[in-house]
XYZ file of C-alpha atoms in Angstrom:
660
model
C 38.275 1.444 -83.261
C 40.000 2.207 -79.833
C 39.854 -0.700 -77.183
C 36.540 -1.451 -75.825
C 36.183 -0.008 -71.945
C 34.402 -1.913 -69.094
C 31.828 -0.668 -67.422
C 29.082 -1.854 -64.883
C 26.069 -2.304 -67.096
C 23.467 -0.448 -67.441
C 25.881 2.754 -66.915
C 27.130 2.477 -70.592
C 27.102 5.775 -72.764
C 25.178 5.858 -75.724
C 24.095 7.783 -78.678
C 20.781 6.180 -78.836
C 19.417 8.958 -76.579
C 15.636 9.587 -75.625
C 15.723 12.506 -77.326
C 16.591 10.725 -80.463
C 13.989 7.803 -79.816
C 11.302 10.337 -79.597
C 12.103 12.167 -82.728
C 12.983 8.932 -84.413
C 10.635 10.001 -87.410
C 7.147 8.967 -89.153
C 5.108 6.143 -88.180
C 4.231 4.601 -91.545
C 1.298 2.383 -92.623
C -1.596 1.608 -95.136
C 0.027 1.929 -98.365
C -2.191 2.005 -101.568
C -1.193 1.425 -105.083
C -2.945 3.085 -108.033
C -1.082 2.210 -111.542
C 1.957 3.723 -110.837
C 1.489 5.560 -107.795
C 1.929 4.880 -104.367
C 0.100 6.740 -101.136
C 0.811 5.801 -97.499
C 0.029 7.234 -94.202
C 2.670 8.886 -91.968
C 2.417 9.787 -88.298
C 4.600 12.884 -86.971
C 5.317 12.937 -83.185
C 6.889 16.145 -83.562
C 3.304 17.635 -84.799
C 1.158 16.487 -81.898
C 1.128 13.229 -83.191
C -0.679 14.346 -86.448
C -0.942 11.642 -89.290
C -1.079 13.065 -93.198
C -1.143 11.355 -96.531
C 1.568 11.168 -98.742
C 1.838 10.280 -102.298
C 4.994 9.198 -104.385
C 4.837 8.837 -108.097
C 7.321 7.672 -110.562
C 11.023 9.328 -110.432
C 9.993 12.113 -107.858
C 10.172 12.428 -104.280
C 7.057 11.695 -101.913
C 5.117 14.759 -101.066
C 2.653 15.273 -98.105
C -1.022 15.851 -99.329
C -3.049 16.533 -95.977
C -2.795 19.988 -95.193
C -2.031 21.686 -91.837
C -5.004 21.481 -89.789
C -6.444 18.227 -90.671
C -5.430 14.809 -88.881
C -6.037 11.689 -91.038
C -6.940 9.249 -88.108
C -10.658 7.566 -86.563
C -10.982 6.079 -83.336
C -13.862 3.386 -84.768
C -13.526 0.547 -81.821
C -11.069 3.093 -80.401
C -8.150 1.877 -82.152
C -8.839 3.169 -85.890
C -7.831 2.113 -88.844
C -8.891 2.377 -92.583
C -9.456 6.512 -92.019
C -8.471 6.992 -96.070
C -8.933 5.389 -99.590
C -8.140 6.492 -102.754
C -9.835 6.139 -106.507
C -8.670 7.857 -109.393
C -6.184 10.465 -107.545
C -8.981 11.665 -105.086
C -8.276 11.081 -101.421
C -11.142 10.184 -99.127
C -10.443 10.520 -95.469
C -12.110 10.930 -91.839
C -10.165 13.664 -90.309
C -9.538 12.831 -86.138
C -10.835 16.395 -85.068
C -14.665 15.756 -85.881
C -14.318 12.147 -87.493
C -16.662 13.663 -90.538
C -15.662 12.422 -93.674
C -13.525 14.277 -96.606
C -12.984 14.484 -99.856
C -9.620 16.168 -101.494
C -9.265 16.463 -105.146
C -5.891 16.699 -106.617
C -4.469 20.489 -106.303
C -7.669 21.606 -103.878
C -8.461 21.691 -100.316
C -10.490 19.175 -98.275
C -14.168 19.248 -98.346
C -16.320 17.572 -95.777
C -19.012 14.974 -97.247
C -21.011 13.765 -94.315
C -22.729 16.095 -91.975
C -21.753 17.751 -88.864
C -22.403 15.135 -86.077
C -24.961 16.050 -83.534
C -21.984 16.351 -80.718
C -18.338 16.527 -81.543
C -16.916 13.498 -82.842
C -20.182 11.627 -81.957
C -20.430 9.859 -85.561
C -17.205 8.178 -86.428
C -15.940 6.741 -89.786
C -13.453 4.171 -90.839
C -12.535 1.519 -93.287
C -13.405 3.581 -96.154
C -13.761 1.588 -99.506
C -14.662 3.482 -103.074
C -16.516 1.741 -105.827
C -14.490 1.423 -108.784
C -16.828 3.329 -110.606
C -16.084 6.556 -108.532
C -19.574 7.308 -107.437
C -19.801 5.390 -103.904
C -17.917 5.610 -100.681
C -18.950 2.722 -98.060
C -17.616 2.758 -94.587
C -18.344 1.476 -90.961
C -20.120 3.971 -89.030
C -19.757 4.279 -85.435
C -22.429 6.443 -83.615
C -22.292 7.305 -80.077
C -25.439 9.651 -80.340
C -29.138 8.983 -81.384
C -31.043 5.664 -82.224
C -29.414 2.757 -81.692
C -27.078 3.275 -78.817
C -27.562 1.144 -76.137
C -28.929 1.589 -72.317
C -25.014 1.300 -71.184
C -24.457 3.581 -73.700
C -22.384 1.467 -75.825
C -22.649 3.007 -79.743
C -24.245 1.617 -82.997
C -22.051 0.170 -85.828
C -23.467 -0.024 -89.186
C -22.359 0.149 -92.996
C -23.163 3.421 -94.740
C -23.133 4.097 -98.041
C -22.789 7.825 -99.629
C -22.594 9.588 -102.991
C -18.596 10.437 -103.099
C -19.695 13.996 -103.753
C -21.469 14.264 -100.283
C -24.791 14.861 -102.500
C -26.904 13.350 -100.114
C -26.426 11.803 -96.715
C -24.827 8.371 -95.480
C -27.945 5.364 -96.058
C -27.343 2.567 -93.519
C -27.084 -0.547 -95.976
C -25.946 -3.144 -92.973
C -27.223 -2.971 -88.902
C -28.540 -4.960 -86.395
C -25.130 -6.730 -85.683
C -22.834 -5.403 -82.880
C -19.858 -5.070 -85.021
C -19.125 -4.353 -88.779
C -15.265 -4.479 -91.001
C -13.686 -4.685 -94.352
C -16.598 -3.367 -96.659
C -15.081 -4.182 -100.008
C -16.411 -4.315 -103.908
C -15.962 -6.436 -106.068
C -14.312 -5.262 -109.246
C -17.160 -4.550 -111.534
C -18.910 -2.795 -108.062
C -21.796 -5.221 -108.718
C -20.971 -6.958 -105.110
C -20.007 -5.845 -101.747
C -18.101 -8.434 -99.016
C -17.981 -7.306 -95.481
C -17.124 -9.068 -91.988
C -19.987 -8.714 -88.853
C -19.598 -10.359 -85.542
C -21.553 -9.888 -81.965
C -20.528 -9.549 -78.495
C -18.996 -11.630 -76.359
C -16.673 -12.769 -79.383
C -13.675 -10.591 -80.739
C -12.893 -10.695 -84.268
C -10.184 -13.268 -83.968
C -12.425 -15.477 -82.023
C -15.567 -15.679 -84.548
C -17.094 -13.789 -87.191
C -19.134 -14.242 -90.600
C -18.309 -13.286 -94.374
C -21.446 -11.807 -96.229
C -21.859 -10.943 -99.573
C -24.335 -9.123 -101.020
C -25.414 -7.276 -104.620
C -25.054 -3.855 -104.968
C -28.127 -1.804 -106.579
C -27.765 0.935 -108.829
C -29.096 3.162 -106.126
C -26.276 2.310 -103.892
C -28.733 -0.229 -101.806
C -27.896 -4.115 -101.161
C -29.979 -7.128 -102.287
C -30.289 -10.363 -100.617
C -27.567 -11.133 -98.123
C -25.672 -14.630 -98.207
C -23.190 -15.934 -95.587
C -19.948 -17.165 -97.050
C -17.928 -18.219 -94.413
C -17.280 -18.066 -90.391
C -19.214 -18.370 -87.717
C -19.265 -18.306 -83.795
C -15.726 -20.328 -83.851
C -14.300 -19.583 -86.881
C -12.218 -16.362 -87.666
C -12.470 -14.720 -91.150
C -10.152 -11.971 -92.038
C -9.918 -9.553 -94.779
C -12.361 -10.436 -97.819
C -10.938 -9.567 -101.080
C -11.704 -9.903 -104.980
C -9.499 -11.153 -107.452
C -9.107 -9.681 -111.045
C -11.440 -12.692 -111.729
C -14.221 -11.466 -109.824
C -13.699 -14.481 -107.343
C -13.939 -13.965 -103.361
C -10.711 -14.461 -101.516
C -10.840 -14.394 -97.664
C -8.684 -15.678 -94.416
C -9.987 -17.943 -92.325
C -8.876 -20.115 -89.409
C -11.294 -23.064 -89.730
C -8.208 -25.418 -89.828
C -6.806 -23.831 -86.751
C -4.425 -21.815 -88.691
C -5.153 -18.460 -90.979
C -5.267 -20.068 -94.043
C -6.038 -18.014 -97.413
C -9.385 -19.345 -99.288
C -11.265 -18.658 -102.902
C -14.904 -19.392 -103.080
C -15.060 -21.129 -106.266
C -17.832 -20.478 -109.174
C -19.751 -23.340 -107.976
C -19.653 -22.075 -104.017
C -17.229 -24.386 -102.921
C -13.867 -23.023 -100.477
C -10.864 -24.063 -101.455
C -7.893 -23.221 -99.398
C -5.253 -22.291 -101.857
C -2.006 -22.959 -99.232
C -3.108 -25.677 -96.541
C -0.032 -25.203 -94.104
C 0.688 -24.382 -90.245
C 1.037 -21.152 -91.163
C -0.734 -17.925 -90.624
C -1.719 -15.602 -93.101
C -3.677 -13.294 -90.874
C -3.671 -11.208 -87.341
C -5.799 -10.220 -84.844
C -8.054 -7.582 -85.921
C -7.024 -4.954 -83.348
C -7.311 -2.253 -86.184
C -8.983 -1.869 -89.340
C -7.569 -2.250 -92.974
C -5.138 -4.869 -92.240
C -4.243 -6.439 -95.369
C -1.821 -9.650 -95.754
C -2.614 -10.359 -99.562
C -3.490 -8.262 -102.543
C -4.227 -9.079 -106.234
C -2.015 -8.787 -109.315
C -2.980 -8.352 -112.803
C -1.314 -11.886 -113.592
C -3.949 -13.425 -111.092
C -1.016 -14.075 -108.561
C -1.005 -13.295 -105.036
C 1.106 -11.197 -103.093
C 0.774 -12.328 -99.498
C 2.588 -12.393 -96.271
C 2.445 -15.146 -93.867
C 4.183 -15.787 -90.277
C 5.411 -19.418 -89.496
C 7.472 -20.725 -86.384
C 8.077 -16.791 -85.384
C 9.666 -15.998 -89.040
C 7.807 -13.569 -91.561
C 7.833 -14.106 -94.987
C 6.571 -12.265 -98.208
C 5.133 -14.719 -100.946
C 3.922 -14.822 -104.316
C 1.015 -17.714 -104.596
C -0.477 -18.838 -107.912
C -4.070 -19.675 -106.670
C -4.599 -22.362 -109.468
C -1.339 -24.267 -108.982
C -0.828 -23.716 -104.950
C 2.829 -22.872 -105.669
C 3.866 -20.699 -103.118
C 7.397 -18.711 -103.723
C 9.165 -16.676 -101.087
C 10.260 -13.221 -102.476
C 14.017 -12.881 -101.488
C 14.120 -9.306 -100.128
C 16.585 -7.561 -97.333
C 13.592 -7.483 -94.810
C 12.345 -9.903 -92.142
C 9.530 -8.371 -90.621
C 6.096 -7.071 -92.169
C 4.393 -5.700 -89.537
C 1.304 -4.654 -89.382
C 0.421 -6.407 -92.697
C -0.109 -3.796 -95.281
C -0.044 -5.279 -98.705
C -1.533 -3.775 -101.331
C -1.189 -3.833 -105.318
C -2.305 -2.934 -108.538
C -0.989 -4.317 -112.066
C 1.883 -5.561 -111.287
C 3.187 -3.485 -108.716
C 3.209 -4.500 -104.880
C 3.607 -2.099 -101.847
C 3.831 -3.463 -98.134
C 5.336 -1.912 -95.043
C 8.528 -3.638 -94.011
C 11.569 -3.909 -91.820
C 14.129 -5.700 -90.070
C 15.880 -6.250 -86.913
C 18.378 -3.466 -88.461
C 16.460 -1.363 -90.855
C 13.334 0.704 -89.487
C 9.855 0.173 -91.323
C 9.839 1.576 -94.754
C 7.287 1.788 -97.620
C 8.930 -0.867 -100.351
C 7.314 -1.702 -103.631
C 8.278 -4.296 -105.800
C 7.728 -4.618 -109.561
C 7.205 -8.450 -109.746
C 7.378 -7.802 -114.140
C 10.518 -5.899 -113.700
C 11.831 -7.218 -110.678
C 12.631 -4.132 -108.984
C 12.532 -3.031 -105.433
C 12.122 0.430 -104.480
C 12.442 2.217 -100.658
C 9.864 4.892 -101.088
C 10.187 6.267 -97.893
C 11.711 4.958 -94.523
C 10.511 6.195 -90.785
C 13.573 7.708 -90.417
C 16.630 7.941 -91.863
C 19.147 5.714 -89.799
C 21.981 7.512 -88.137
C 23.132 4.937 -85.923
C 26.414 2.777 -86.315
C 25.301 -0.728 -86.379
C 27.439 -1.394 -83.778
C 25.229 0.041 -81.469
C 22.325 -2.122 -82.514
C 21.285 -5.324 -81.030
C 20.148 -8.318 -83.301
C 17.192 -10.473 -81.314
C 17.785 -14.152 -81.223
C 14.543 -16.078 -81.573
C 14.049 -18.557 -78.328
C 11.471 -21.433 -77.914
C 11.568 -21.993 -73.866
C 9.748 -24.612 -71.705
C 7.001 -23.200 -69.713
C 3.840 -25.139 -67.990
C 1.750 -26.882 -70.490
C 4.518 -26.584 -73.212
C 6.490 -23.801 -74.808
C 6.337 -20.250 -75.635
C 8.387 -17.966 -77.718
C 10.181 -14.536 -77.417
C 13.231 -12.800 -79.301
C 16.135 -12.267 -77.107
C 18.021 -8.943 -77.588
C 21.739 -8.816 -75.608
C 23.223 -5.804 -74.494
C 25.244 -4.284 -77.116
C 27.635 -1.271 -77.910
C 30.380 -1.268 -79.934
C 32.343 0.684 -77.461
C 31.772 -0.745 -74.166
C 31.977 -4.389 -72.451
C 30.572 -5.455 -69.000
C 32.320 -6.199 -66.459
C 33.889 -10.196 -66.275
C 31.347 -12.255 -64.376
C 28.787 -9.712 -64.131
C 25.398 -10.526 -66.058
C 23.061 -7.852 -67.057
C 19.917 -6.583 -65.800
C 17.088 -7.795 -67.536
C 13.619 -6.172 -68.958
C 11.082 -8.745 -69.776
C 8.931 -7.064 -71.989
C 4.912 -8.288 -72.007
C 3.062 -6.850 -75.167
C -0.216 -5.488 -75.251
C -3.452 -7.063 -76.736
C -3.256 -9.676 -75.145
C -4.031 -11.038 -78.656
C -0.849 -9.341 -80.392
C 2.707 -10.432 -80.958
C 6.114 -9.471 -80.729
C 7.858 -8.902 -84.023
C 11.481 -8.731 -84.778
C 11.476 -5.377 -86.112
C 13.890 -2.315 -85.440
C 12.498 -0.613 -82.237
C 14.683 2.153 -80.946
C 13.202 1.892 -77.767
C 14.512 -1.264 -77.437
C 17.921 -0.279 -78.496
C 17.830 2.479 -76.154
C 18.151 -0.173 -73.128
C 20.257 -2.569 -74.989
C 22.938 0.042 -75.873
C 23.082 0.950 -71.987
C 24.000 -2.689 -70.840
C 20.247 -4.245 -70.548
C 19.525 -7.339 -72.182
C 15.999 -7.686 -73.718
C 13.227 -10.287 -73.758
C 10.531 -9.763 -75.721
C 7.814 -12.517 -74.980
C 4.956 -14.222 -76.891
C 3.561 -15.528 -73.788
C 0.538 -17.937 -74.698
C -2.369 -15.830 -75.885
C -0.275 -14.230 -78.720
C -0.764 -14.595 -82.129
C 1.422 -15.732 -85.256
C 1.356 -19.294 -83.897
C -1.717 -21.075 -84.509
C -5.573 -20.748 -83.111
C -4.557 -23.480 -80.136
C -1.749 -21.142 -78.936
C -3.861 -17.963 -78.785
C -6.545 -20.036 -76.730
C -4.087 -20.911 -74.220
C -5.066 -17.802 -72.575
C -8.720 -18.430 -72.543
C -9.991 -18.053 -68.991
C -6.353 -17.754 -67.704
C -5.304 -14.053 -68.124
C -3.228 -13.205 -65.269
C -1.990 -16.474 -65.027
C -0.561 -18.067 -68.396
C 1.034 -14.446 -69.610
C 2.641 -14.093 -66.165
C 4.339 -17.347 -65.506
C 5.282 -17.686 -69.490
C 7.186 -14.333 -69.001
C 8.381 -15.553 -65.479
C 9.480 -18.792 -67.346
C 11.484 -16.441 -69.575
C 13.297 -14.749 -66.892
C 14.232 -17.514 -65.403
C 15.333 -19.617 -68.425
C 17.599 -16.432 -69.285
C 18.874 -16.622 -65.838
C 19.868 -20.096 -66.218
C 21.464 -20.002 -69.320
C 23.787 -17.140 -67.762
C 22.115 -14.417 -69.865
C 20.998 -11.966 -66.887
C 21.326 -11.184 -63.488
C 18.721 -13.009 -61.310
C 19.020 -10.102 -58.752
C 18.290 -7.462 -61.515
C 14.704 -8.905 -63.474
C 12.740 -5.892 -64.775
C 9.191 -6.624 -66.009
C 7.232 -3.745 -68.051
C 4.141 -3.620 -70.552
C 1.495 -1.344 -71.925
C -2.348 -1.886 -71.778
C -2.784 -6.081 -71.202
C 1.247 -6.031 -70.638
C 1.041 -3.206 -68.295
C -1.545 -5.891 -66.308
C 0.689 -8.515 -66.871
C 3.291 -6.790 -65.438
C 1.417 -5.823 -62.437
C -0.288 -9.229 -62.155
C 3.674 -10.784 -62.193
C 4.838 -8.275 -59.230
C 2.009 -9.068 -57.122
C 1.946 -12.508 -57.441
C 5.428 -13.826 -57.862
C 9.032 -12.540 -56.628
C 10.750 -12.886 -59.808
C 11.415 -9.440 -60.474
C 12.907 -6.935 -58.678
C 10.679 -3.842 -60.430
C 8.682 -3.126 -63.408
C 6.840 -0.320 -65.273
C 3.385 0.016 -66.065
C 2.496 1.798 -68.719
C -1.515 2.351 -69.290
C -2.146 -1.254 -67.743
C -4.933 -2.636 -66.167
C -4.972 -3.104 -62.560
C -8.559 -4.531 -61.439
C -10.685 -5.827 -63.868
C -14.463 -5.374 -62.421
C -14.785 -1.485 -63.216
C -14.533 -3.150 -66.897
C -18.119 -4.061 -66.643
C -18.905 -0.634 -67.030
C -16.120 1.828 -67.898
C -14.836 0.366 -71.114
C -15.361 0.810 -74.610
C -17.670 -1.207 -76.940
C -15.271 -3.232 -78.809
C -13.670 -4.920 -75.761
C -16.903 -4.817 -73.752
C -16.607 -8.468 -73.236
C -13.240 -9.651 -73.498
C -12.190 -9.880 -70.426
C -14.885 -12.766 -70.388
C -13.228 -14.980 -72.091
C -9.931 -14.174 -71.230
C -10.865 -14.307 -67.216
C -14.235 -15.857 -66.963
C -17.855 -14.306 -67.861
C -19.654 -11.707 -65.414
C -20.700 -12.077 -62.829
C -20.429 -15.699 -62.620
C -16.674 -15.628 -62.138
C -16.700 -12.309 -60.509
C -14.478 -14.265 -57.425
C -12.143 -15.011 -60.540
C -12.034 -10.929 -61.608
C -11.000 -9.965 -57.932
C -8.724 -12.491 -57.107
C -6.700 -12.004 -60.468
C -6.366 -7.976 -60.061
C -3.660 -6.885 -58.236
C -5.480 -3.943 -57.024
C -7.628 -6.414 -55.056
C -4.723 -8.268 -53.773
C -2.740 -4.942 -52.911
C -1.309 -6.144 -50.213
C 1.158 -8.953 -51.843
C 2.072 -5.782 -53.945
C 6.183 -4.973 -52.180
C 7.687 -4.453 -55.677
C 9.160 -1.021 -56.358
C 6.533 -0.119 -59.959
C 7.083 3.176 -62.347
C 3.515 3.893 -63.233
C 2.635 6.080 -66.594
C -0.472 7.036 -67.943
C -2.352 9.120 -70.494
C -5.223 11.418 -69.300
C -7.242 11.248 -72.325
C -7.166 7.014 -72.570
C -10.709 5.700 -73.008
C -9.306 2.236 -73.214
C -7.575 1.786 -69.855
C -8.644 5.202 -67.947
C -6.414 6.963 -65.460
C -8.492 5.664 -62.668
C -6.548 2.250 -63.763
C -3.540 3.614 -62.936
C -4.391 5.886 -59.792
C -5.863 2.668 -58.017
C -2.370 0.760 -58.234
C -0.322 4.354 -57.259
C -2.830 4.551 -54.133
C -2.082 0.695 -53.379
C 1.730 1.213 -53.795
C 1.416 4.322 -51.307
C -0.490 2.657 -48.531
C 2.319 -0.060 -48.870
C 5.233 2.002 -48.295
C 6.452 0.676 -51.727
C 8.889 2.969 -53.831
C 7.306 3.928 -56.872
C 6.631 6.720 -59.317
C 4.039 8.122 -61.128
C 3.505 10.227 -64.555
C 0.216 11.217 -66.161
C 0.420 13.010 -69.433
C -2.157 15.334 -70.448
C -3.159 14.974 -74.421
C -2.278 11.061 -74.438
C -4.458 8.526 -74.914
C -3.940 4.720 -75.153
C -0.367 4.804 -76.061
C 2.017 7.369 -76.637
C 2.006 9.624 -79.993
C 3.808 12.654 -78.677
C 7.379 13.138 -78.816
C 8.014 14.636 -75.622
C 5.690 11.870 -73.757
C 7.947 9.322 -75.871
C 11.176 11.061 -74.291
C 9.817 11.401 -71.188
C 8.733 8.106 -70.512
C 12.100 6.256 -71.898
C 14.085 8.791 -69.398
C 12.018 8.162 -66.623
C 12.139 4.210 -66.970
C 16.085 4.530 -66.767
C 16.246 6.884 -63.933
C 13.714 4.833 -62.242
C 15.918 1.490 -63.155
C 18.936 3.010 -61.985
C 17.362 3.946 -58.719
C 15.749 1.000 -57.700
C 18.659 -1.405 -58.884
C 21.491 1.011 -57.677
C 23.435 2.080 -60.911
C 24.231 5.653 -62.287
C 22.991 6.113 -65.803
C 25.496 8.251 -67.853
C 22.892 10.271 -68.987
C 21.628 13.602 -67.678
C 18.401 12.658 -66.320
C 15.531 14.842 -65.728
C 14.604 14.484 -61.715
C 12.083 11.904 -61.152
C 10.141 11.643 -57.928
C 10.348 8.226 -56.132
C 7.669 8.241 -53.475
C 8.851 6.310 -50.512
C 12.421 5.625 -51.734
C 13.565 4.517 -48.712
C 10.776 2.081 -49.103
C 12.196 -1.884 -48.822
C 10.385 -4.594 -51.021
C 9.396 -7.721 -48.864
C 8.339 -10.933 -49.839
C 4.063 -11.284 -50.331
């Protein structure tokens, strides 16, 4: 290897181009195991974000089952999930184009099995489950037109059952609650378990686990509540091969795995201060699955470390599986017989569909999200860091600048990007993310912060944010930056904050109410809370009531914390990125903050992307957003990136940020 060059941080040449990140490959999820065959979903950015079902059989290469023109995706709760299911090789799925259910028999074209909706995408289907005998499909249905839609225009959510051949229309079997999720048949098909909850709760605040008998005609008998309540979150009901109901509950303050015994008692199978569940932002998350021998394959998180383990429910023995992966996110665990399939990754390995045969002790990688053609010398490996903050401690993963060819000048510290994840009830995880490596390989340090309110650290840590959104998350990000400055890892004059959705809110609040960061990027970020009393979707209709205080009683708090309402204090340069079809955080939120920046004479740039919803799915968007960020930071912080970047119009380029 030749001697490393010395170049200023931020100007390092890197093989991890924005185009390379954007074409990065498929986004994988939702593995499904049936005997020796494994199915999963792949999102292809190069095909306008189309998602397809793939299959791998023993000793054969993976194949794509979904024909052109179909997109296996749903938008129930706007975030979707559980858009397909398999029974005896037959695939059932929701097509994003019309949100109808389709059946695809082996070797045949998909055919619709639900009626055409009264308006485009007015009836949506998610969290599909097929009965063990293949007769019935049960799913969550969300109706945006018709009976049950509220005066506010909020859709009606319900559980429906229909014949798997589409010979009859769906039959409503559970209705009247605000939300339903996770319908799951018992092994003999005689019972159905599901989750339900009402506003103002989110499912991680409180929900109930319900069970009912299934009649010969697909109808449900008398219901009984097994667990849950207004302040107990239940996650992922499942049935063991012995017919006993399992579920995850945080009744102890931690999401632990439980079983309902035959006498009705609820037993914690592995009591510990660890998280066997995650916030159900999407449907079909699964942190555990049952093996034929009675053991349970499960993932859990403790102190920021991810584990894949085998649990013996009879003895309580929990044994970690030794795999070359350290991240299992999102949690997708599936099993049949002795075979387990998971989505796995590490700081140096991209997400992969991995199978483990616990009987043969064999591990196979069926599909990697991409072929990693990047030398490890350009990859930054994160350090888990716990740091002091107001009221205790918070957590982050710190990525140092890393490039095998270049070092920074002696005595110079790198610019630091502090990333606030979305949610805000979500989690930063230590997996290979080329968007992070894009910056670290150019000489940036990067801190991915699990601020108070994040998952993975117990219910009390999640509830740190209750009533204090825009305060706790912001202060934790500020203190993360200060901690790394004090440790000597970052230049105090070149601190950047970035985030999307709720992370965009944290970014804008930090730039408005604090003077620590030199600039930032808000991607589809919240800027004004008050409009969310009318413009947001049903799933999050009352979410802000818990985060900032109930409306209208806390109206003044909502206004005081909203960056747009305190726009005179926003003097730091901001790059604003927005999808024009975003139904979660609509373009008006970004447009309002851009208008405030213009009025203040603050340097800023605004890019709006046609065809994008909440988050980037298209390769061209991913590339343009990354290039814009790098160009913006170079222009604001005064360095020249090594890349040839497309022009970025920075408005008020001669403005000067003034202390608010």
